[in-house]
Amino acid sequence: ILNVEQSPQSLHVQEGDSTNFTCSFPSSNFYALHWYRWETAKSPEALFVMTLNGDEKKKGRISATLNTKEGYSYLYIKGSQPEDSATYLCAFIGYDSTLTFGKGTMLLVSP
Amino acid sequence: GAGVSQSPSNKVTEKGKDVELRCDPISGHTALYWYRQSLGQGLEFLIYFQGNSAPDKSGLPSDRFSAERTGGSVSTLTIQRTQQEDSAVYLCASSHPQTGGTEAFFGQGTRLTVV
């Protein structure tokens, strides 16, 4: 099992705050990194698929960056809303194509 | 079906009973993963299948847990002599790692409660 770390483990912010989380992963054997959002009572769904060093992806108020040389990715949420409350998972994909998930960051946004 | 299907969606069982959880992955997906999330905890890896074989069983918490996959498709996760600490949401995901970078598709999960 590879070491994919996410921090913080949980986060509680107020509506309107901007926030970010970190996913760190092995810098060797990197093929891709995925971010998923897991809302309560639903299935986790993919947010971003990132493959190139320096990649920056954006979907509405959520964006992500990737640094494969140092082995980390940041997920940013601008102006958090209560509906952003979820667990955010990152997954490392190596050249052997196996996915290794981090434990996730649980975000709670209070109105 | 079009997505990953898990059954049952909810299961309440008495301590000491055996339970069987089922995952029906997306057709053609060769990789299948089982995870669980206990209340207030992070996602915990249990086991990974590539086809019918399980190259990584390192996450199974004890010998009460076993999993199999037949025909490269349906997988069952069996928990024998359930304990209260087994209560969790059990998630299954499948992917088709032919080209790499392929996202994982998750089922809705099975919420297991051991009373």
Coordinates of N, CA and C in Angstrom, one line a residue:
Chain A
I1 N 0.9 -1.2 0.0 CA 0.0 0.0 0.0 C 0.9 1.2 0.0
L2 N 0.6 2.1 -1.0 CA 1.4 3.4 -1.0 C 0.9 4.3 0.0
N3 N 1.7 5.3 0.3 CA 1.3 6.3 1.3 C 0.7 7.5 0.7
V4 N -0.6 7.7 0.7 CA -1.3 8.8 0.2 C -1.9 9.5 1.4
E5 N -1.4 10.7 1.7 CA -1.9 11.4 2.9 C -2.7 12.6 2.6
Q6 N -3.8 12.8 3.3 CA -4.6 14.0 3.1 C -4.7 14.7 4.5
S7 N -4.6 16.1 4.3 CA -4.7 16.9 5.5 C -5.5 18.2 5.2
P8 N -6.2 18.7 6.2 CA -6.4 18.1 7.5 C -7.4 16.9 7.3
Q9 N -7.6 16.2 8.4 CA -8.5 15.1 8.4 C -10.0 15.7 8.4
S10 N -10.2 16.8 9.1 CA -11.5 17.4 9.0 C -11.4 18.9 9.2
L11 N -12.4 19.6 8.7 CA -12.3 21.0 8.6 C -13.7 21.6 8.8
H12 N -13.9 22.6 9.6 CA -15.2 23.2 9.8 C -15.0 24.7 9.5
V13 N -15.7 25.2 8.5 CA -15.6 26.6 8.1 C -17.0 27.3 8.1
Q14 N -17.0 28.6 8.0 CA -18.2 29.3 7.9 C -18.5 29.6 6.4
E15 N -19.8 29.7 6.1 CA -20.2 30.1 4.7 C -19.4 31.3 4.3
G16 N -18.9 31.3 3.1 CA -18.2 32.4 2.6 C -16.6 32.3 2.7
D17 N -16.2 31.5 3.7 CA -14.7 31.3 3.8 C -14.2 30.6 2.6
S18 N -12.9 30.9 2.3 CA -12.2 30.1 1.3 C -11.3 29.1 2.1
T19 N -11.1 27.9 1.5 CA -10.4 26.9 2.2 C -9.6 26.1 1.2
N20 N -8.6 25.3 1.8 CA -7.9 24.4 0.9 C -7.4 23.2 1.7
F21 N -7.2 22.1 1.0 CA -6.8 20.9 1.6 C -5.6 20.3 0.7
T22 N -4.8 19.4 1.4 CA -3.6 18.9 0.7 C -3.7 17.4 0.5
C23 N -3.2 17.0 -0.6 CA -3.0 15.5 -0.8 C -1.5 15.3 -1.1
S24 N -0.9 14.5 -0.4 CA 0.6 14.2 -0.7 C 0.7 12.7 -1.1
F25 N 1.6 12.5 -2.0 CA 1.7 11.1 -2.6 C 3.1 10.9 -3.0
P26 N 3.5 9.7 -3.3 CA 4.8 9.4 -3.8 C 5.1 10.1 -5.1
S27 N 6.3 10.7 -5.2 CA 6.6 11.4 -6.5 C 7.1 10.5 -7.5
S28 N 7.4 9.2 -7.2 CA 7.9 8.3 -8.2 C 6.7 7.5 -8.7
N29 N 6.9 6.9 -9.9 CA 5.8 6.1 -10.5 C 4.5 6.8 -10.7
F30 N 4.5 8.1 -10.7 CA 3.2 8.8 -10.9 C 2.7 8.7 -12.3
Y31 N 1.4 8.4 -12.3 CA 0.7 8.5 -13.6 C -0.5 9.5 -13.6
A32 N -1.3 9.5 -12.5 CA -2.4 10.5 -12.5 C -2.8 10.7 -11.0
L33 N -3.5 11.7 -10.8 CA -4.1 12.0 -9.5 C -5.6 12.4 -9.7
H34 N -6.5 11.8 -8.9 CA -7.9 12.2 -9.0 C -8.3 12.8 -7.7
W35 N -9.3 13.7 -7.8 CA -10.0 14.2 -6.6 C -11.5 13.8 -6.8
Y36 N -12.0 13.4 -5.6 CA -13.4 13.0 -5.6 C -14.2 13.7 -4.5
R37 N -15.5 13.9 -4.7 CA -16.3 14.5 -3.6 C -17.3 13.4 -3.2
W38 N -17.4 13.2 -1.9 CA -18.3 12.2 -1.4 C -19.3 12.9 -0.4
E39 N -20.5 13.1 -0.9 CA -21.5 13.7 -0.1 C -22.3 12.6 0.6
T40 N -22.8 13.0 1.8 CA -23.5 12.0 2.6 C -24.6 11.3 1.9
A41 N -24.7 10.0 2.0 CA -25.7 9.2 1.4 C -25.6 9.1 -0.1
K42 N -24.5 9.6 -0.6 CA -24.3 9.4 -2.1 C -23.0 8.7 -2.3
S43 N -22.8 8.4 -3.6 CA -21.5 7.7 -4.0 C -20.5 8.8 -4.2
P44 N -19.2 8.5 -3.9 CA -18.2 9.5 -4.3 C -18.2 9.7 -5.8
E45 N -18.0 10.9 -6.2 CA -17.9 11.2 -7.7 C -16.7 12.0 -8.0
A46 N -16.1 11.7 -9.2 CA -14.9 12.4 -9.6 C -15.1 13.9 -9.8
L47 N -14.2 14.7 -9.3 CA -14.1 16.1 -9.5 C -13.1 16.4 -10.6
F48 N -11.9 16.0 -10.4 CA -10.8 16.3 -11.3 C -9.9 15.1 -11.6
V49 N -9.4 15.0 -12.8 CA -8.4 14.0 -13.1 C -7.2 14.8 -13.6
M50 N -6.1 14.6 -12.9 CA -4.9 15.5 -13.2 C -3.7 14.6 -13.6
T51 N -3.0 14.9 -14.6 CA -1.9 14.1 -15.0 C -0.6 14.8 -15.2
L52 N -0.6 16.1 -15.5 CA 0.7 16.7 -15.8 C 1.1 17.6 -14.6
N53 N 2.4 17.6 -14.4 CA 3.0 18.5 -13.4 C 2.6 20.0 -13.7
G54 N 2.1 20.7 -12.8 CA 1.7 22.1 -13.0 C 0.3 22.2 -13.5
D55 N -0.4 21.1 -13.7 CA -1.8 21.1 -14.0 C -2.6 21.9 -13.0
E56 N -3.6 22.7 -13.6 CA -4.5 23.4 -12.7 C -5.9 23.2 -13.3
K57 N -6.8 22.7 -12.5 CA -8.2 22.4 -13.0 C -9.1 23.3 -12.2
K58 N -10.3 23.6 -12.8 CA -11.2 24.4 -12.2 C -12.6 24.0 -12.5
K59 N -13.5 24.0 -11.5 CA -14.9 23.7 -11.8 C -15.7 24.6 -10.8
G60 N -16.2 25.7 -11.4 CA -16.9 26.6 -10.5 C -16.0 27.2 -9.5
R61 N -16.4 27.1 -8.2 CA -15.6 27.7 -7.2 C -14.5 26.8 -6.7
I62 N -14.4 25.6 -7.2 CA -13.4 24.6 -6.8 C -12.3 24.5 -7.8
S63 N -11.1 24.5 -7.3 CA -10.0 24.3 -8.2 C -8.9 23.4 -7.6
A64 N -8.0 22.9 -8.4 CA -7.0 22.0 -7.9 C -5.7 22.3 -8.7
T65 N -4.6 22.1 -8.0 CA -3.3 22.2 -8.6 C -2.5 20.9 -8.3
L66 N -1.5 20.7 -9.1 CA -0.7 19.4 -9.0 C 0.8 19.7 -9.2
N67 N 1.6 19.2 -8.2 CA 3.0 19.2 -8.3 C 3.5 17.8 -8.2
T68 N 3.9 17.2 -9.3 CA 4.3 15.8 -9.3 C 5.7 15.6 -8.8
K69 N 6.5 16.7 -9.0 CA 7.9 16.6 -8.6 C 8.1 16.5 -7.1
E70 N 7.3 17.2 -6.4 CA 7.3 17.2 -4.9 C 6.2 16.3 -4.3
G71 N 5.3 15.9 -5.1 CA 4.3 14.9 -4.7 C 3.2 15.5 -3.8
Y72 N 2.6 16.6 -4.4 CA 1.4 17.1 -3.6 C 0.4 17.7 -4.6
S73 N -0.8 17.8 -4.1 CA -1.9 18.4 -4.9 C -2.7 19.2 -3.8
Y74 N -3.2 20.4 -4.2 CA -4.0 21.2 -3.4 C -5.4 21.3 -4.0
L75 N -6.4 21.2 -3.2 CA -7.8 21.5 -3.6 C -8.2 22.8 -2.9
Y76 N -8.7 23.7 -3.7 CA -9.2 25.0 -3.2 C -10.7 25.1 -3.3
I77 N -11.3 25.7 -2.3 CA -12.8 26.0 -2.5 C -12.9 27.5 -2.1
K78 N -13.4 28.3 -3.1 CA -13.5 29.7 -2.9 C -14.9 30.0 -2.4
G79 N -15.1 30.8 -1.4 CA -16.4 31.2 -0.9 C -17.3 30.0 -0.6
S80 N -16.8 29.2 0.4 CA -17.5 27.9 0.7 C -19.0 28.1 0.9
Q81 N -19.8 27.2 0.5 CA -21.2 27.2 0.7 C -21.6 25.9 1.5
P82 N -22.7 25.9 2.2 CA -23.1 24.7 2.9 C -23.2 23.4 2.0
E83 N -23.5 23.6 0.8 CA -23.6 22.4 -0.1 C -22.3 21.9 -0.5
D84 N -21.2 22.6 -0.1 CA -19.8 22.0 -0.4 C -19.5 21.0 0.7
S85 N -20.3 20.9 1.8 CA -20.0 20.0 2.9 C -20.0 18.6 2.3
A86 N -18.9 17.9 2.5 CA -18.6 16.6 1.9 C -17.3 16.1 2.4
T87 N -17.0 14.8 2.1 CA -15.6 14.3 2.3 C -14.9 14.4 0.9
Y88 N -13.8 15.0 0.9 CA -13.0 15.1 -0.4 C -11.9 14.1 -0.3
L89 N -11.8 13.3 -1.3 CA -10.9 12.2 -1.4 C -9.9 12.4 -2.6
C90 N -8.7 12.1 -2.4 CA -7.7 12.1 -3.5 C -7.3 10.6 -3.7
A91 N -7.0 10.3 -5.0 CA -6.5 9.0 -5.3 C -5.3 9.1 -6.2
F92 N -4.2 8.4 -5.9 CA -3.0 8.3 -6.7 C -3.1 7.1 -7.6
I93 N -2.7 7.4 -8.8 CA -2.7 6.3 -9.8 C -1.2 6.1 -10.3
G94 N -0.6 5.0 -10.1 CA 0.7 4.7 -10.5 C 0.7 4.1 -11.9
Y95 N 1.9 3.8 -12.4 CA 2.0 3.2 -13.7 C 1.5 1.8 -13.8
D96 N 1.3 1.2 -12.6 CA 0.7 -0.1 -12.6 C -0.8 0.0 -12.6
S97 N -1.3 1.2 -12.7 CA -2.7 1.5 -12.8 C -3.6 1.2 -11.6
T98 N -3.0 0.9 -10.5 CA -3.8 0.7 -9.3 C -4.1 2.1 -8.6
L99 N -5.3 2.2 -8.1 CA -5.7 3.4 -7.4 C -5.4 3.3 -5.9
T100 N -4.8 4.3 -5.3 CA -4.6 4.3 -3.9 C -5.2 5.6 -3.3
F101 N -6.2 5.4 -2.5 CA -6.9 6.6 -2.0 C -6.3 7.1 -0.7
G102 N -6.4 8.4 -0.4 CA -6.1 8.9 0.9 C -7.4 8.7 1.8
K103 N -7.3 9.0 3.0 CA -8.4 8.8 3.9 C -9.5 9.8 3.8
G104 N -9.1 10.9 3.2 CA -10.1 12.0 2.9 C -10.1 13.1 3.9
T105 N -10.6 14.2 3.5 CA -10.8 15.4 4.3 C -12.3 15.7 4.4
M106 N -12.8 15.7 5.7 CA -14.2 15.9 5.9 C -14.4 17.4 6.1
L107 N -15.2 18.0 5.2 CA -15.4 19.5 5.2 C -16.9 19.7 5.7
L108 N -17.0 20.6 6.7 CA -18.4 21.0 7.1 C -18.4 22.5 6.9
V109 N -19.4 23.0 6.2 CA -19.6 24.4 6.0 C -20.8 24.9 6.7
S110 N -20.7 25.7 7.7 CA -21.9 26.2 8.4 C -22.4 27.5 7.9
P111 N -23.8 27.5 7.8 CA -24.4 28.8 7.3 C -24.2 29.9 8.2
Chain B
G1 N -26.5 -3.2 -15.2 CA -26.8 -1.8 -15.0 C -25.6 -0.9 -15.4
A2 N -25.9 0.4 -15.4 CA -24.9 1.3 -15.9 C -23.8 1.6 -14.9
G3 N -24.1 1.5 -13.6 CA -23.2 1.9 -12.5 C -22.8 0.7 -11.7
V4 N -22.1 1.0 -10.6 CA -21.7 0.0 -9.6 C -22.9 -0.2 -8.7
S5 N -23.3 -1.4 -8.5 CA -24.4 -1.7 -7.6 C -24.0 -2.5 -6.4
Q6 N -24.4 -2.0 -5.2 CA -24.1 -2.7 -4.0 C -25.4 -3.1 -3.3
S7 N -25.3 -4.3 -2.7 CA -26.5 -4.7 -1.9 C -26.1 -5.5 -0.7
P8 N -26.8 -5.4 0.4 CA -28.0 -4.5 0.6 C -27.5 -3.1 0.8
S9 N -28.4 -2.2 0.7 CA -28.0 -0.8 1.0 C -27.9 -0.5 2.5
N10 N -28.7 -1.2 3.2 CA -28.6 -1.2 4.7 C -28.7 -2.6 5.3
K11 N -27.9 -2.8 6.3 CA -28.0 -4.1 7.0 C -27.8 -3.9 8.5
V12 N -28.8 -4.4 9.2 CA -28.6 -4.4 10.7 C -28.5 -5.8 11.1
T13 N -27.5 -6.1 11.8 CA -27.3 -7.5 12.2 C -26.9 -7.6 13.7
E14 N -27.1 -8.8 14.3 CA -26.7 -9.0 15.7 C -25.3 -9.4 15.8
K15 N -24.7 -8.9 16.8 CA -23.3 -9.3 17.1 C -23.1 -10.8 17.1
G16 N -22.1 -11.2 16.4 CA -21.8 -12.7 16.3 C -22.3 -13.3 15.0
K17 N -23.2 -12.7 14.3 CA -23.8 -13.2 13.1 C -22.8 -12.9 11.9
D18 N -22.9 -13.7 10.9 CA -22.2 -13.5 9.7 C -23.0 -12.7 8.7
V19 N -22.3 -11.8 7.9 CA -23.0 -11.0 6.9 C -22.2 -11.1 5.6
E20 N -22.9 -10.9 4.5 CA -22.3 -11.0 3.2 C -22.8 -9.7 2.4
L21 N -21.8 -9.0 2.0 CA -22.1 -7.8 1.2 C -21.7 -8.0 -0.3
R22 N -22.5 -7.5 -1.1 CA -22.3 -7.8 -2.6 C -22.0 -6.5 -3.3
C23 N -21.1 -6.7 -4.3 CA -20.8 -5.6 -5.2 C -20.8 -6.1 -6.6
D24 N -21.6 -5.4 -7.5 CA -21.7 -5.7 -8.9 C -21.1 -4.5 -9.7
P25 N -19.8 -4.7 -10.2 CA -19.2 -3.6 -10.8 C -19.7 -3.3 -12.2
I26 N -19.2 -2.2 -12.7 CA -19.5 -1.9 -14.1 C -19.0 -3.0 -15.0
S27 N -19.8 -3.4 -16.0 CA -19.4 -4.4 -16.9 C -18.1 -4.1 -17.6
G28 N -17.1 -5.1 -17.5 CA -15.9 -4.8 -18.2 C -14.8 -4.2 -17.3
H29 N -15.2 -3.7 -16.2 CA -14.2 -3.2 -15.3 C -13.4 -4.3 -14.6
T30 N -12.1 -4.3 -14.8 CA -11.3 -5.4 -14.3 C -10.8 -5.2 -12.8
A31 N -10.7 -3.9 -12.4 CA -10.2 -3.6 -11.1 C -11.4 -3.4 -10.2
L32 N -11.4 -3.9 -9.0 CA -12.5 -3.7 -8.0 C -11.9 -3.5 -6.6
Y33 N -12.4 -2.5 -5.9 CA -11.8 -2.1 -4.6 C -13.0 -2.2 -3.6
W34 N -12.6 -2.6 -2.4 CA -13.5 -2.5 -1.2 C -12.9 -1.5 -0.2
Y35 N -13.7 -0.6 0.3 CA -13.3 0.3 1.3 C -14.4 0.3 2.4
R36 N -14.0 0.9 3.5 CA -15.1 1.2 4.5 C -14.8 2.5 5.2
Q37 N -15.8 3.1 5.7 CA -15.7 4.3 6.5 C -16.5 4.1 7.8
S38 N -15.8 4.1 8.9 CA -16.5 4.0 10.2 C -16.9 5.5 10.6
L39 N -17.8 5.6 11.5 CA -18.3 6.9 11.9 C -17.2 7.8 12.3
G40 N -17.1 8.9 11.7 CA -16.1 9.9 12.1 C -14.7 9.6 11.7
Q41 N -14.5 8.5 11.0 CA -13.2 8.1 10.6 C -13.0 8.3 9.1
G42 N -11.7 8.2 8.6 CA -11.4 8.4 7.2 C -11.7 7.1 6.5
L43 N -11.5 7.2 5.1 CA -11.7 6.0 4.3 C -10.6 5.0 4.5
E44 N -11.0 3.8 4.7 CA -10.1 2.7 5.0 C -10.1 1.6 3.9
F45 N -8.9 1.4 3.3 CA -8.8 0.4 2.2 C -8.9 -1.0 2.8
L46 N -9.7 -1.9 2.2 CA -9.8 -3.3 2.6 C -9.1 -4.2 1.7
I47 N -9.5 -4.2 0.4 CA -8.9 -5.2 -0.5 C -9.1 -4.7 -1.9
Y48 N -8.2 -5.2 -2.8 CA -8.2 -4.8 -4.2 C -8.2 -6.1 -5.1
F49 N -9.0 -6.2 -6.1 CA -9.0 -7.3 -7.0 C -8.6 -6.8 -8.4
Q50 N -7.8 -7.6 -9.1 CA -7.6 -7.4 -10.5 C -8.1 -8.7 -11.1
G51 N -9.1 -8.6 -11.9 CA -9.8 -9.8 -12.3 C -10.3 -10.6 -11.1
N52 N -10.0 -11.9 -11.0 CA -10.5 -12.7 -9.9 C -9.5 -12.8 -8.8
S53 N -8.3 -12.3 -9.0 CA -7.2 -12.4 -8.0 C -7.1 -11.1 -7.2
A54 N -6.6 -11.3 -6.0 CA -6.5 -10.2 -5.0 C -5.1 -10.0 -4.7
P55 N -4.4 -9.1 -5.5 CA -3.0 -8.9 -5.3 C -2.7 -8.1 -4.0
D56 N -3.7 -7.5 -3.4 CA -3.5 -6.7 -2.2 C -4.7 -6.9 -1.3
K57 N -4.4 -7.7 -0.2 CA -5.5 -8.0 0.8 C -5.0 -7.3 2.1
S58 N -4.1 -6.4 2.0 CA -3.4 -6.0 3.3 C -4.4 -5.2 4.2
G59 N -5.5 -4.7 3.6 CA -6.3 -3.9 4.4 C -7.4 -4.6 5.2
L60 N -7.5 -5.9 5.0 CA -8.5 -6.7 5.7 C -8.2 -6.6 7.2
P61 N -9.1 -6.2 8.1 CA -8.7 -5.9 9.5 C -8.5 -7.2 10.3
S62 N -9.1 -8.3 9.9 CA -8.9 -9.5 10.7 C -9.3 -10.7 9.9
D63 N -9.0 -11.9 10.4 CA -9.3 -13.1 9.6 C -10.8 -13.4 9.6
R64 N -11.6 -12.5 10.3 CA -13.1 -12.6 10.2 C -13.6 -12.1 8.8
F65 N -12.7 -11.3 8.2 CA -13.0 -10.7 6.9 C -12.5 -11.5 5.7
S66 N -13.3 -11.7 4.7 CA -12.8 -12.4 3.5 C -13.6 -11.8 2.4
A67 N -13.0 -11.9 1.2 CA -13.7 -11.4 0.0 C -13.3 -12.3 -1.2
E68 N -14.2 -12.4 -2.1 CA -13.9 -13.2 -3.3 C -14.6 -12.5 -4.5
R69 N -14.1 -12.8 -5.6 CA -14.6 -12.3 -6.9 C -14.6 -13.4 -7.9
T70 N -15.8 -13.6 -8.5 CA -15.9 -14.7 -9.5 C -16.2 -14.1 -10.8
G71 N -15.7 -14.8 -11.9 CA -16.0 -14.4 -13.2 C -15.5 -13.0 -13.6
G72 N -14.6 -12.5 -12.8 CA -14.1 -11.2 -13.0 C -15.2 -10.1 -12.9
S73 N -16.2 -10.5 -12.2 CA -17.4 -9.5 -12.1 C -17.8 -9.3 -10.6
V74 N -18.8 -10.0 -10.2 CA -19.4 -9.8 -8.9 C -18.4 -10.1 -7.8
S75 N -18.4 -9.3 -6.7 CA -17.6 -9.6 -5.6 C -18.4 -9.6 -4.3
T76 N -18.1 -10.5 -3.4 CA -18.7 -10.5 -2.1 C -17.7 -10.4 -1.0
L77 N -18.1 -9.6 0.0 CA -17.3 -9.3 1.2 C -18.0 -10.0 2.3
T78 N -17.4 -10.9 3.0 CA -18.0 -11.7 4.0 C -17.3 -11.3 5.4
I79 N -18.2 -11.0 6.3 CA -17.7 -10.7 7.7 C -18.3 -11.8 8.6
Q80 N -17.4 -12.6 9.2 CA -17.9 -13.6 10.1 C -17.9 -13.1 11.5
R81 N -18.9 -13.6 12.3 CA -18.9 -13.3 13.8 C -18.8 -11.8 14.0
T82 N -19.7 -11.0 13.4 CA -19.6 -9.6 13.4 C -19.5 -9.0 14.8
Q83 N -18.7 -7.9 14.9 CA -18.5 -7.2 16.1 C -19.0 -5.8 15.9
Q84 N -19.3 -5.1 17.0 CA -19.8 -3.7 16.9 C -18.8 -2.8 16.1
E85 N -17.5 -3.1 16.3 CA -16.6 -2.2 15.6 C -16.6 -2.4 14.1
D86 N -17.3 -3.4 13.6 CA -17.5 -3.6 12.2 C -18.5 -2.7 11.6
S87 N -19.3 -2.0 12.4 CA -20.3 -1.1 11.9 C -19.6 0.0 11.1
A88 N -20.0 0.2 9.9 CA -19.4 1.2 9.0 C -20.2 1.2 7.7
V89 N -19.9 2.2 6.8 CA -20.3 2.1 5.4 C -19.3 1.4 4.6
Y90 N -19.7 0.4 3.9 CA -18.7 -0.4 3.1 C -19.0 0.0 1.6
L91 N -17.9 0.6 1.0 CA -18.0 1.1 -0.3 C -17.2 0.1 -1.3
C92 N -17.8 0.0 -2.5 CA -17.1 -0.8 -3.5 C -16.9 0.2 -4.7
A93 N -15.8 0.0 -5.3 CA -15.5 0.9 -6.5 C -14.9 0.0 -7.6
S94 N -15.1 0.3 -8.9 CA -14.5 -0.4 -9.9 C -13.9 0.6 -10.9
S95 N -12.9 0.1 -11.6 CA -12.2 0.9 -12.7 C -11.7 0.0 -13.8
H96 N -11.3 0.6 -14.9 CA -10.8 -0.1 -16.0 C -9.4 0.4 -16.3
P97 N -8.4 -0.2 -15.6 CA -7.1 0.4 -15.7 C -6.3 0.1 -16.9
Q98 N -7.0 0.2 -18.1 CA -6.3 -0.1 -19.3 C -5.3 1.0 -19.7
T99 N -5.8 2.2 -19.6 CA -4.9 3.3 -20.1 C -4.4 4.1 -18.9
G100 N -4.8 3.8 -17.7 CA -4.4 4.6 -16.6 C -5.1 5.9 -16.5
G101 N -5.2 6.6 -15.4 CA -5.9 7.8 -15.3 C -7.4 7.6 -15.4
T102 N -7.9 6.4 -15.4 CA -9.3 6.2 -15.4 C -9.9 6.3 -14.1
E103 N -11.0 7.1 -14.0 CA -11.6 7.3 -12.7 C -12.2 6.0 -12.1
A104 N -12.3 6.0 -10.8 CA -13.1 4.9 -10.1 C -14.5 5.3 -10.0
F105 N -15.4 4.3 -10.2 CA -16.8 4.5 -10.0 C -17.3 3.7 -8.8
F106 N -18.0 4.4 -8.0 CA -18.4 3.9 -6.7 C -19.8 3.4 -6.7
G107 N -20.1 2.4 -5.9 CA -21.5 2.1 -5.5 C -22.0 3.1 -4.4
Q108 N -23.2 2.9 -4.1 CA -23.9 3.7 -3.1 C -23.4 3.3 -1.7
G109 N -22.8 2.2 -1.6 CA -22.4 1.7 -0.3 C -23.4 0.8 0.5
T110 N -22.9 0.0 1.4 CA -23.8 -0.7 2.3 C -23.5 -0.2 3.7
R111 N -24.6 0.3 4.3 CA -24.4 0.7 5.7 C -24.7 -0.4 6.6
L112 N -23.6 -0.9 7.3 CA -23.7 -2.0 8.2 C -23.8 -1.6 9.6
T113 N -24.8 -2.0 10.4 CA -24.9 -1.7 11.8 C -24.9 -3.0 12.6
V114 N -24.0 -3.2 13.5 CA -24.0 -4.4 14.3 C -24.4 -4.0 15.7
V115 N -25.5 -4.7 16.1 CA -26.1 -4.3 17.4 C -25.9 -5.4 18.4

